Amino acid sequence: MENQTLKDNWHAYMNKPSIWHNKIHWEMPFGLINDPNGLCYHDGKYQIFYQWNPAECKHLNKHWGYTETADFVNYSIPQLALAPVDDFDRNGCYSGSARSRNGKLEILYTANLKDAQNIRYPRQVLAAKNSDGTFTKKKIAVDDVPKGYTTHFRDPYLFTHSGRSFFIIGAQRENLTGCALIYEEIGGNWILRGELKTDYTDFGYMWECPNLISVDGRDVLVFCPQGIAPQGHKYNNLYQAGYLIGKFNPDTLEFVHGDFQELDGGFDFYAPQVLAQPNRNILIGWIGMPEKENEYPTTKEGWLYSLTLPRQLKIKNNTIYQLPVKELDALCRSKQQFNDCRALTLSAPCKITLDIDLTCENHWQGKFTIGSDELIISFDKNTQEFCINRDNLTLGGKGRRYFTISVKDNLHLDIYLDTSIIEIYCQNGEQAATACYYAQEKIASIPFEMNISAQVTVSQLNSFKFI
Ligand code: FRU
């Protein structure tokens, strides 16, 4: 795949008939995308990279795809930034991060190499953007896996703390438990400082995609532990994505923290990365799940997976609140308000804001009719549980997800409904939940019905633009 071919044909690719392609979620016209990578602000624009196999809908041949945007509404036509063509990254340019330093965009990623026996040789490689927009792999910053850890060693995330430069990287101890290691940039070299010291010393077999950020004056570790068993309504996805809020000591590597909390209450969310700016943190996640390809019928259309809306993070009551960045308001084409509303007809993409008065009611339910199928969301005031139910959908993943939110009398929901993705933000961001849903054929509209009436605002949204 050549960048010129992508540029010349992008609009033709995107105009191909599709039942499921989304309008306000980042996707590629073909191939498989997964983790967002290299998120940073550089040269007046947000830089968004992501894992991409342009050749097929399989977890192979990982490149870095790339777009930039000044406003999260208009995006540059995607380009390939990194391809797995070198001896050290033959088996994939795996996840990593980026930073803007002295006017230069620098990348640090995991070069994945496997030998004939399938043994991994992960290396952490520095790359940079050239003035003509191309990217060059510069040097291997970390050539080996430290003693005491297996070759599950990947996903470096660059961050600064107390004026010092670090990266944190996902690792697996030789006793097959997951953890994260910290490296510090000292005199132009990356020096292993050691393991991040948390209370979670036996929490899954591998931690993928760790991020260490600071939100509202607190340090936050975002990471994806693999191998956590479901506990009631918690940890029901195959792999988890969550966070610890606490305080990081860059000298001792101690991280004093609270409990692990999941970032998203839905079915299809993994490997998020945070774009850290001095004034705000923006999280983008992968809408998908490793090893669950058969739950996503879009493979039939030759493309697989999406990225979430960019979400701004805040901390309230020791919880991360997430809401789509305010720039997305500019997508609004028209707005309608309905009082005492129980039923309406929606057409994607749209944003639905609901205020549901539960002073005299205990149970609320909203049903989206998807052709001959149904997607049902509900809330129970007694248990404070919100539920997303995909049991009445024919295609794609099924089941239910439950999460708890705090509601006294008013349930407030901001729902972004796209062609095959729903993102639900409850109680002004207290809980976000992402779910894919797949109509069996192309549908023009989606009837929505509730058991009790609500105050509703529907904003019809424009699609993302590619220029
Ligand atoms: C997470 C992940 C990362 C890895 C990348 C490969 O989804 O497995 O650990 O770097 O995907 O695409």
Short mmCIF file of C-alpha atoms and ligand atoms in Angstrom, two decimals:
data_model
loop_
_atom_site.label_atom_id
_atom_site.label_comp_id
_atom_site.label_asym_id
_atom_site.label_seq_id
_atom_site.Cartn_x
_atom_site.Cartn_y
_atom_site.Cartn_z
CA MET A 1 0.00 0.00 0.00
CA GLU A 2 1.45 3.35 -1.06
CA ASN A 3 0.60 6.65 0.59
CA GLN A 4 -0.13 8.19 -2.79
CA THR A 5 -2.65 5.42 -3.56
CA LEU A 6 -4.39 6.11 -0.27
CA LYS A 7 -4.54 9.84 -1.01
CA ASP A 8 -5.80 9.40 -4.56
CA ASN A 9 -8.44 6.83 -3.74
CA TRP A 10 -9.57 7.71 -0.24
CA HIS A 11 -12.92 9.21 -1.15
CA ALA A 12 -13.68 6.38 -3.57
CA TYR A 13 -12.84 3.84 -0.85
CA MET A 14 -15.03 5.59 1.70
CA ASN A 15 -17.95 5.92 -0.70
CA LYS A 16 -18.14 2.20 -1.31
CA PRO A 17 -21.51 0.81 -0.18
CA SER A 18 -21.36 -0.40 3.40
CA ILE A 19 -23.92 -1.48 5.96
CA TRP A 20 -21.70 -0.79 8.94
CA HIS A 21 -19.06 1.86 8.32
CA ASN A 22 -19.32 4.56 10.95
CA LYS A 23 -19.40 8.31 10.35
CA ILE A 24 -17.96 9.83 13.53
CA HIS A 25 -15.55 7.08 14.51
CA TRP A 26 -12.10 6.69 13.08
CA GLU A 27 -11.92 3.66 10.76
CA MET A 28 -10.00 2.48 7.75
CA PRO A 29 -11.67 1.39 4.51
CA PHE A 30 -9.81 -1.92 4.56
CA GLY A 31 -7.65 -4.03 6.84
CA LEU A 32 -7.58 -4.26 10.61
CA ILE A 33 -6.86 -1.39 12.98
CA ASN A 34 -6.24 -1.72 16.70
CA ASP A 35 -4.50 0.32 19.41
CA PRO A 36 -4.28 4.09 19.10
CA ASN A 37 -0.57 4.98 19.15
CA GLY A 38 1.66 8.05 19.30
CA LEU A 39 -1.03 10.46 20.46
CA CYS A 40 0.44 13.92 20.92
CA TYR A 41 0.02 17.56 20.01
CA HIS A 42 2.61 18.78 17.53
CA ASP A 43 2.85 21.67 15.13
CA GLY A 44 -0.64 22.96 15.91
CA LYS A 45 -2.31 19.59 15.36
CA TYR A 46 -3.30 16.49 17.28
CA GLN A 47 -1.32 13.57 15.94
CA ILE A 48 -3.17 10.27 15.86
CA PHE A 49 -1.39 7.06 14.95
CA TYR A 50 -2.82 3.57 15.24
CA GLN A 51 -1.96 -0.05 14.58
CA TRP A 52 -2.99 -1.03 11.06
CA ASN A 53 -2.69 -4.15 8.97
CA PRO A 54 -3.53 -2.74 5.54
CA ALA A 55 -3.44 -6.17 3.88
CA GLU A 56 -6.19 -8.10 5.66
CA CYS A 57 -8.46 -8.29 8.69
CA LYS A 58 -5.95 -10.28 10.73
CA HIS A 59 -3.60 -9.47 13.60
CA LEU A 60 -0.49 -9.65 11.41
CA ASN A 61 1.75 -7.28 9.54
CA LYS A 62 1.25 -4.34 11.90
CA HIS A 63 2.04 -0.91 10.46
CA TRP A 64 1.44 2.48 12.01
CA GLY A 65 -1.30 4.40 10.21
CA TYR A 66 -1.47 8.13 10.77
CA THR A 67 -3.77 11.13 10.61
CA GLU A 68 -3.70 14.59 12.09
CA THR A 69 -6.45 16.98 13.07
CA ALA A 70 -6.68 20.47 14.50
CA ASP A 71 -10.27 20.08 15.67
CA PHE A 72 -11.28 16.37 15.84
CA VAL A 73 -13.78 17.02 13.02
CA ASN A 74 -11.55 17.49 9.95
CA TYR A 75 -8.85 14.85 9.53
CA SER A 76 -6.00 14.50 7.07
CA ILE A 77 -6.34 11.51 4.75
CA PRO A 78 -4.52 8.70 6.52
CA GLN A 79 -1.00 7.79 5.63
CA LEU A 80 1.33 4.99 6.54
CA ALA A 81 3.95 6.19 9.01
CA LEU A 82 5.85 3.00 9.91
CA ALA A 83 6.02 -0.32 8.05
CA PRO A 84 7.46 -3.58 9.39
CA VAL A 85 10.13 -3.84 6.74
CA ASP A 86 13.34 -3.86 8.78
CA ASP A 87 15.24 -6.80 10.17
CA PHE A 88 14.41 -5.77 13.72
CA ASP A 89 10.63 -5.25 13.22
CA ARG A 90 9.76 -7.87 10.60
CA ASN A 91 6.89 -9.19 12.75
CA GLY A 92 5.27 -5.85 13.35
CA CYS A 93 5.70 -2.22 14.33
CA TYR A 94 3.86 -2.70 17.59
CA SER A 95 2.35 -0.09 19.86
CA GLY A 96 4.15 2.92 21.22
CA SER A 97 3.88 6.62 21.84
CA ALA A 98 5.17 9.97 20.61
CA ARG A 99 6.19 13.38 21.85
CA SER A 100 6.82 16.79 20.41
CA ARG A 101 10.34 17.90 21.40
CA ASN A 102 12.17 21.01 20.17
CA GLY A 103 9.89 21.23 17.15
CA LYS A 104 10.37 17.54 16.28
CA LEU A 105 7.87 14.70 16.44
CA GLU A 106 9.57 11.69 18.03
CA ILE A 107 8.15 8.18 18.22
CA LEU A 108 9.06 5.25 20.45
CA TYR A 109 7.56 1.90 19.45
CA THR A 110 8.08 -1.81 20.00
CA ALA A 111 9.77 -3.57 17.12
CA ASN A 112 8.43 -7.09 17.15
CA LEU A 113 10.65 -9.84 15.83
CA LYS A 114 10.03 -13.58 16.08
CA ASP A 115 12.39 -16.37 15.11
CA ALA A 116 11.54 -19.68 13.44
CA GLN A 117 10.63 -21.11 16.86
CA ASN A 118 8.24 -18.19 17.41
CA ILE A 119 10.47 -16.73 20.14
CA ARG A 120 10.04 -12.98 20.45
CA TYR A 121 12.86 -10.40 20.37
CA PRO A 122 11.15 -7.13 21.30
CA ARG A 123 13.19 -3.94 20.91
CA GLN A 124 12.18 -0.36 21.61
CA VAL A 125 12.90 1.80 18.60
CA LEU A 126 13.03 5.57 18.17
CA ALA A 127 11.67 7.11 14.99
CA ALA A 128 11.04 10.69 13.92
CA LYS A 129 8.95 12.64 11.46
CA ASN A 130 10.89 14.31 8.66
CA SER A 131 10.12 17.76 7.32
CA ASP A 132 8.55 16.22 4.18
CA GLY A 133 6.03 14.29 6.30
CA THR A 134 7.76 10.91 6.02
CA PHE A 135 9.08 9.00 9.02
CA THR A 136 12.54 7.56 9.66
CA LYS A 137 13.46 4.86 12.15
CA LYS A 138 16.45 6.38 13.93
CA LYS A 139 17.86 3.94 16.46
CA ILE A 140 17.22 1.14 18.86
CA ALA A 141 16.76 2.79 22.24
CA VAL A 142 16.41 -0.43 24.25
CA ASP A 143 17.85 -3.54 22.70
CA ASP A 144 17.00 -6.21 25.23
CA VAL A 145 14.56 -7.47 27.82
CA PRO A 146 15.78 -6.89 31.38
CA LYS A 147 16.66 -9.85 33.58
CA GLY A 148 13.72 -11.30 35.45
CA TYR A 149 11.17 -10.62 32.70
CA THR A 150 9.88 -12.59 29.71
CA THR A 151 9.80 -11.37 26.11
CA HIS A 152 6.25 -10.09 26.64
CA PHE A 153 7.74 -6.65 26.85
CA ARG A 154 6.09 -3.91 24.77
CA ASP A 155 4.11 -0.69 24.35
CA PRO A 156 6.43 2.09 25.63
CA TYR A 157 4.59 5.25 26.70
CA LEU A 158 6.62 8.46 26.96
CA PHE A 159 5.75 10.84 29.77
CA THR A 160 7.27 13.61 31.83
CA HIS A 161 7.04 13.84 35.59
CA SER A 162 8.69 16.38 37.91
CA GLY A 163 10.44 17.83 34.85
CA ARG A 164 12.07 14.49 34.00
CA SER A 165 11.52 12.26 30.94
CA PHE A 166 10.42 8.67 31.30
CA PHE A 167 8.71 5.88 29.53
CA ILE A 168 6.64 3.14 31.08
CA ILE A 169 6.38 -0.22 29.33
CA GLY A 170 4.22 -3.33 29.69
CA ALA A 171 6.01 -6.43 30.96
CA GLN A 172 5.65 -9.93 32.30
CA ARG A 173 7.75 -11.24 35.18
CA GLU A 174 9.40 -14.62 34.90
CA ASN A 175 6.79 -15.92 37.34
CA LEU A 176 4.23 -15.04 34.62
CA THR A 177 2.59 -12.10 36.39
CA GLY A 178 2.06 -8.75 34.67
CA CYS A 179 3.70 -5.46 35.63
CA ALA A 180 5.12 -2.24 34.19
CA LEU A 181 8.75 -1.06 34.06
CA ILE A 182 10.03 2.49 34.12
CA TYR A 183 12.92 3.87 32.04
CA GLU A 184 14.34 7.35 32.43
CA GLU A 185 16.06 9.45 29.79
CA ILE A 186 19.42 10.41 31.26
CA GLY A 187 22.12 12.08 29.18
CA GLY A 188 20.36 11.10 25.94
CA ASN A 189 20.13 7.41 26.93
CA TRP A 190 17.20 5.39 28.19
CA ILE A 191 18.14 3.82 31.50
CA LEU A 192 16.11 1.11 33.22
CA ARG A 193 15.04 2.43 36.60
CA GLY A 194 13.01 -0.61 37.64
CA GLU A 195 9.52 -1.86 38.19
CA LEU A 196 6.67 0.44 39.05
CA LYS A 197 5.83 -0.54 42.63
CA THR A 198 2.09 -1.07 43.01
CA ASP A 199 -0.04 -3.20 45.33
CA TYR A 200 -1.15 -5.27 42.35
CA THR A 201 1.72 -7.75 42.41
CA ASP A 202 -0.39 -10.64 41.14
CA PHE A 203 -2.95 -9.14 38.80
CA GLY A 204 -3.06 -10.90 35.44
CA TYR A 205 -0.28 -12.45 33.38
CA MET A 206 0.59 -9.41 31.26
CA TRP A 207 0.00 -5.67 31.41
CA GLU A 208 -0.37 -4.19 27.95
CA CYS A 209 -0.34 -0.53 27.00
CA PRO A 210 0.49 1.17 30.34
CA ASN A 211 0.19 4.99 30.44
CA LEU A 212 1.32 7.14 33.38
CA ILE A 213 -0.37 10.52 33.31
CA SER A 214 -1.35 13.29 35.63
CA VAL A 215 -5.02 14.30 35.83
CA ASP A 216 -6.25 17.15 38.02
CA GLY A 217 -3.10 16.98 40.14
CA ARG A 218 -3.22 13.20 40.68
CA ASP A 219 -1.05 10.56 39.04
CA VAL A 220 -2.95 7.92 37.11
CA LEU A 221 -1.78 4.58 35.78
CA VAL A 222 -3.91 3.41 32.86
CA PHE A 223 -3.17 -0.17 31.78
CA CYS A 224 -4.62 -3.34 30.30
CA PRO A 225 -4.15 -6.40 32.48
CA GLN A 226 -4.71 -9.71 30.72
CA GLY A 227 -5.85 -12.81 32.54
CA ILE A 228 -8.25 -11.38 35.13
CA ALA A 229 -11.22 -13.67 35.85
CA PRO A 230 -14.73 -12.18 35.83
CA GLN A 231 -16.05 -11.18 39.28
CA GLY A 232 -19.80 -10.73 39.14
CA HIS A 233 -20.42 -7.80 36.83
CA LYS A 234 -16.76 -6.80 36.80
CA TYR A 235 -14.15 -7.89 34.24
CA ASN A 236 -16.61 -9.48 31.83
CA ASN A 237 -14.63 -8.71 28.68
CA LEU A 238 -11.84 -11.06 27.65
CA TYR A 239 -9.17 -8.47 28.61
CA GLN A 240 -9.55 -5.41 30.80
CA ALA A 241 -8.69 -1.74 30.42
CA GLY A 242 -8.64 0.27 33.61
CA TYR A 243 -6.77 2.58 35.92
CA LEU A 244 -5.35 3.30 39.35
CA ILE A 245 -5.39 6.82 40.80
CA GLY A 246 -2.55 7.68 43.16
CA LYS A 247 0.82 9.29 43.64
CA PHE A 248 3.97 8.31 41.77
CA ASN A 249 7.38 8.89 43.31
CA PRO A 250 9.90 9.18 40.45
CA ASP A 251 12.83 8.53 42.80
CA THR A 252 11.62 5.34 44.47
CA LEU A 253 9.14 4.29 41.71
CA GLU A 254 6.55 3.78 44.40
CA PHE A 255 2.99 4.30 43.30
CA VAL A 256 0.55 4.66 46.17
CA HIS A 257 -2.89 4.12 44.75
CA GLY A 258 -6.55 3.19 45.14
CA ASP A 259 -8.43 0.26 43.60
CA PHE A 260 -8.38 -0.81 39.96
CA GLN A 261 -11.40 0.58 38.12
CA GLU A 262 -12.52 -0.25 34.61
CA LEU A 263 -12.52 2.60 32.13
CA ASP A 264 -15.46 1.52 30.02
CA GLY A 265 -18.57 -0.41 30.97
CA GLY A 266 -19.29 -1.76 27.48
CA PHE A 267 -18.18 -4.74 25.43
CA ASP A 268 -15.78 -3.34 22.89
CA PHE A 269 -13.02 -1.29 24.45
CA TYR A 270 -9.32 -1.98 24.86
CA ALA A 271 -5.78 -0.55 24.68
CA PRO A 272 -6.62 3.12 25.27
CA GLN A 273 -3.92 5.76 25.05
CA VAL A 274 -3.93 9.23 26.59
CA LEU A 275 -2.85 12.35 24.77
CA ALA A 276 -1.41 14.35 27.65
CA GLN A 277 -1.43 18.13 27.35
CA PRO A 278 -0.66 20.63 30.08
CA ASN A 279 -4.30 21.74 30.20
CA ARG A 280 -6.15 18.54 29.40
CA ASN A 281 -5.89 14.78 28.87
CA ILE A 282 -7.65 13.19 25.94
CA LEU A 283 -8.18 9.44 25.86
CA ILE A 284 -8.81 7.43 22.71
CA GLY A 285 -9.51 3.71 22.92
CA TRP A 286 -9.62 0.87 20.46
CA ILE A 287 -13.18 -0.32 19.78
CA GLY A 288 -12.47 -4.02 19.58
CA MET A 289 -11.08 -6.89 21.60
CA PRO A 290 -8.12 -9.15 20.85
CA GLU A 291 -8.98 -12.73 19.86
CA LYS A 292 -12.67 -11.89 19.29
CA GLU A 293 -12.55 -11.17 15.56
CA ASN A 294 -15.52 -13.46 14.94
CA GLU A 295 -17.78 -11.06 16.89
CA TYR A 296 -17.34 -8.35 14.27
CA PRO A 297 -19.08 -9.04 10.93
CA THR A 298 -17.44 -6.06 9.18
CA THR A 299 -14.71 -8.45 8.06
CA LYS A 300 -17.21 -9.28 5.29
CA GLU A 301 -16.80 -5.71 4.08
CA GLY A 302 -13.01 -6.03 4.29
CA TRP A 303 -12.45 -3.77 7.31
CA LEU A 304 -12.26 -4.35 11.04
CA TYR A 305 -12.45 -2.16 14.17
CA SER A 306 -12.62 1.53 15.03
CA LEU A 307 -11.31 4.07 17.53
CA THR A 308 -13.48 5.69 20.20
CA LEU A 309 -14.45 9.31 20.27
CA PRO A 310 -11.70 11.41 21.88
CA ARG A 311 -12.66 11.73 25.55
CA GLN A 312 -11.48 14.38 27.96
CA LEU A 313 -10.59 13.07 31.42
CA LYS A 314 -11.40 14.59 34.80
CA ILE A 315 -11.22 13.20 38.31
CA LYS A 316 -14.23 13.52 40.62
CA ASN A 317 -14.82 11.42 43.74
CA ASN A 318 -11.74 9.30 43.02
CA THR A 319 -13.19 8.26 39.67
CA ILE A 320 -12.14 9.17 36.16
CA TYR A 321 -14.94 10.97 34.37
CA GLN A 322 -14.90 10.87 30.58
CA LEU A 323 -16.80 13.02 28.12
CA PRO A 324 -16.18 13.56 24.40
CA VAL A 325 -14.05 16.67 23.77
CA LYS A 326 -16.03 19.86 23.29
CA GLU A 327 -14.77 20.19 19.70
CA LEU A 328 -17.26 17.47 18.72
CA ASP A 329 -20.12 19.92 19.35
CA ALA A 330 -19.16 21.42 15.99
CA LEU A 331 -20.45 18.24 14.32
CA CYS A 332 -24.01 19.28 15.18
CA ARG A 333 -26.09 20.05 12.09
CA SER A 334 -29.49 20.52 13.74
CA LYS A 335 -30.95 20.13 17.19
CA GLN A 336 -34.45 19.24 18.37
CA GLN A 337 -35.89 19.17 21.87
CA PHE A 338 -38.72 16.96 23.02
CA ASN A 339 -40.52 17.25 26.34
CA ASP A 340 -42.37 14.28 27.81
CA CYS A 341 -40.98 12.07 25.09
CA ARG A 342 -41.40 8.29 25.03
CA ALA A 343 -40.67 7.43 21.42
CA LEU A 344 -38.72 8.92 18.56
CA THR A 345 -37.05 7.92 15.34
CA LEU A 346 -33.31 8.34 15.15
CA SER A 347 -30.89 8.32 12.32
CA ALA A 348 -27.15 7.87 12.80
CA PRO A 349 -24.94 9.68 13.38
CA CYS A 350 -26.65 11.56 16.18
CA LYS A 351 -26.24 12.54 19.80
CA ILE A 352 -29.15 11.97 22.15
CA THR A 353 -29.22 13.69 25.51
CA LEU A 354 -31.74 12.28 27.95
CA ASP A 355 -32.89 13.52 31.33
CA ILE A 356 -34.99 10.91 33.03
CA ASP A 357 -36.80 11.80 36.20
CA LEU A 358 -36.72 8.80 38.52
CA THR A 359 -38.25 10.48 41.56
CA CYS A 360 -41.31 8.24 41.34
CA GLU A 361 -39.94 5.47 39.15
CA ASN A 362 -37.39 2.77 39.80
CA HIS A 363 -36.78 1.31 36.42
CA TRP A 364 -36.03 2.95 33.10
CA GLN A 365 -35.62 1.17 29.80
CA GLY A 366 -34.76 2.40 26.31
CA LYS A 367 -35.08 0.14 23.29
CA PHE A 368 -33.41 0.77 19.93
CA THR A 369 -35.03 -1.18 17.09
CA ILE A 370 -32.29 -2.22 14.70
CA GLY A 371 -34.15 -3.57 11.64
CA SER A 372 -35.68 -6.77 12.99
CA ASP A 373 -33.36 -6.78 16.04
CA GLU A 374 -33.13 -4.85 19.30
CA LEU A 375 -30.51 -3.20 21.46
CA ILE A 376 -31.80 -2.48 24.95
CA ILE A 377 -30.36 -0.23 27.64
CA SER A 378 -31.83 0.10 31.11
CA PHE A 379 -31.26 1.43 34.60
CA ASP A 380 -32.48 0.19 37.97
CA LYS A 381 -32.57 2.81 40.71
CA ASN A 382 -32.64 0.23 43.51
CA THR A 383 -29.43 -1.46 42.50
CA GLN A 384 -28.01 1.65 40.75
CA GLU A 385 -27.13 -0.67 37.88
CA PHE A 386 -27.10 0.31 34.25
CA CYS A 387 -27.38 -2.52 31.72
CA ILE A 388 -26.59 -2.83 28.01
CA ASN A 389 -28.27 -5.86 26.52
CA ARG A 390 -27.25 -7.25 23.13
CA ASP A 391 -29.10 -10.56 23.46
CA ASN A 392 -31.67 -9.58 20.84
CA LEU A 393 -29.14 -8.81 18.12
CA THR A 394 -28.56 -11.45 15.45
CA LEU A 395 -25.08 -10.41 14.32
CA GLY A 396 -21.97 -9.69 16.35
CA GLY A 397 -21.22 -10.20 20.02
CA LYS A 398 -24.06 -10.82 22.45
CA GLY A 399 -24.65 -10.76 26.19
CA ARG A 400 -25.10 -8.07 28.79
CA ARG A 401 -22.85 -5.65 30.58
CA TYR A 402 -23.76 -4.06 33.90
CA PHE A 403 -22.10 -1.19 35.71
CA THR A 404 -22.99 0.98 38.68
CA ILE A 405 -23.56 4.73 38.56
CA SER A 406 -24.80 7.10 41.25
CA VAL A 407 -28.29 8.37 40.55
CA LYS A 408 -30.55 10.08 43.05
CA ASP A 409 -33.53 11.32 41.06
CA ASN A 410 -32.23 12.23 37.64
CA LEU A 411 -30.56 9.88 35.20
CA HIS A 412 -28.61 11.91 32.65
CA LEU A 413 -27.34 10.22 29.50
CA ASP A 414 -25.35 11.49 26.53
CA ILE A 415 -25.52 8.87 23.80
CA TYR A 416 -23.55 8.98 20.57
CA LEU A 417 -25.24 6.71 18.07
CA ASP A 418 -23.26 5.89 14.95
CA THR A 419 -23.97 3.38 12.17
CA SER A 420 -22.70 0.37 14.16
CA ILE A 421 -21.31 1.85 17.40
CA ILE A 422 -23.02 3.29 20.44
CA GLU A 423 -21.08 5.22 23.08
CA ILE A 424 -23.04 5.95 26.22
CA TYR A 425 -21.90 8.54 28.78
CA CYS A 426 -23.79 8.35 32.06
CA GLN A 427 -24.16 11.09 34.71
CA ASN A 428 -21.94 13.62 32.91
CA GLY A 429 -19.12 11.18 32.33
CA GLU A 430 -19.12 9.16 35.56
CA GLN A 431 -19.21 6.04 33.40
CA ALA A 432 -18.59 5.59 29.68
CA ALA A 433 -19.68 2.46 27.81
CA THR A 434 -18.95 1.41 24.25
CA ALA A 435 -20.80 -1.25 22.27
CA CYS A 436 -20.90 -2.32 18.64
CA TYR A 437 -24.22 -3.39 17.16
CA TYR A 438 -24.76 -4.68 13.66
CA ALA A 439 -27.95 -4.37 11.62
CA GLN A 440 -28.58 -7.34 9.35
CA GLU A 441 -29.09 -5.02 6.39
CA LYS A 442 -28.78 -1.35 5.70
CA ILE A 443 -31.31 0.59 7.77
CA ALA A 444 -32.39 4.20 7.26
CA SER A 445 -33.62 4.90 10.77
CA ILE A 446 -33.72 3.52 14.29
CA PRO A 447 -36.95 3.72 16.30
CA PHE A 448 -36.25 4.37 19.99
CA GLU A 449 -38.84 3.72 22.71
CA MET A 450 -38.79 4.19 26.47
CA ASN A 451 -41.02 2.86 29.23
CA ILE A 452 -41.31 6.28 30.87
CA SER A 453 -41.14 9.71 29.32
CA ALA A 454 -38.05 11.89 29.40
CA GLN A 455 -36.65 15.22 28.36
CA VAL A 456 -34.75 14.56 25.16
CA THR A 457 -32.49 16.55 22.88
CA VAL A 458 -31.45 15.01 19.59
CA SER A 459 -28.55 16.54 17.68
CA GLN A 460 -28.14 15.37 14.13
CA LEU A 461 -24.41 15.13 13.43
CA ASN A 462 -22.27 15.62 10.35
CA SER A 463 -19.70 12.97 9.48
CA PHE A 464 -15.99 13.41 10.05
CA LYS A 465 -14.34 15.10 7.06
CA PHE A 466 -11.16 13.92 5.40
CA ILE A 467 -9.09 16.55 3.65
C1 FRU B 1 -2.71 -4.51 22.41
C2 FRU B 1 -1.51 -5.07 21.65
C3 FRU B 1 -0.21 -4.47 22.13
C4 FRU B 1 0.68 -4.65 20.95
C5 FRU B 1 -0.28 -4.41 19.81
C6 FRU B 1 0.01 -5.20 18.56
O1 FRU B 1 -3.91 -4.64 21.70
O2 FRU B 1 -1.48 -6.48 21.77
O3 FRU B 1 0.30 -5.04 23.31
O4 FRU B 1 1.75 -3.76 20.92
O5 FRU B 1 -1.56 -4.74 20.29
O6 FRU B 1 -0.87 -4.82 17.52
#
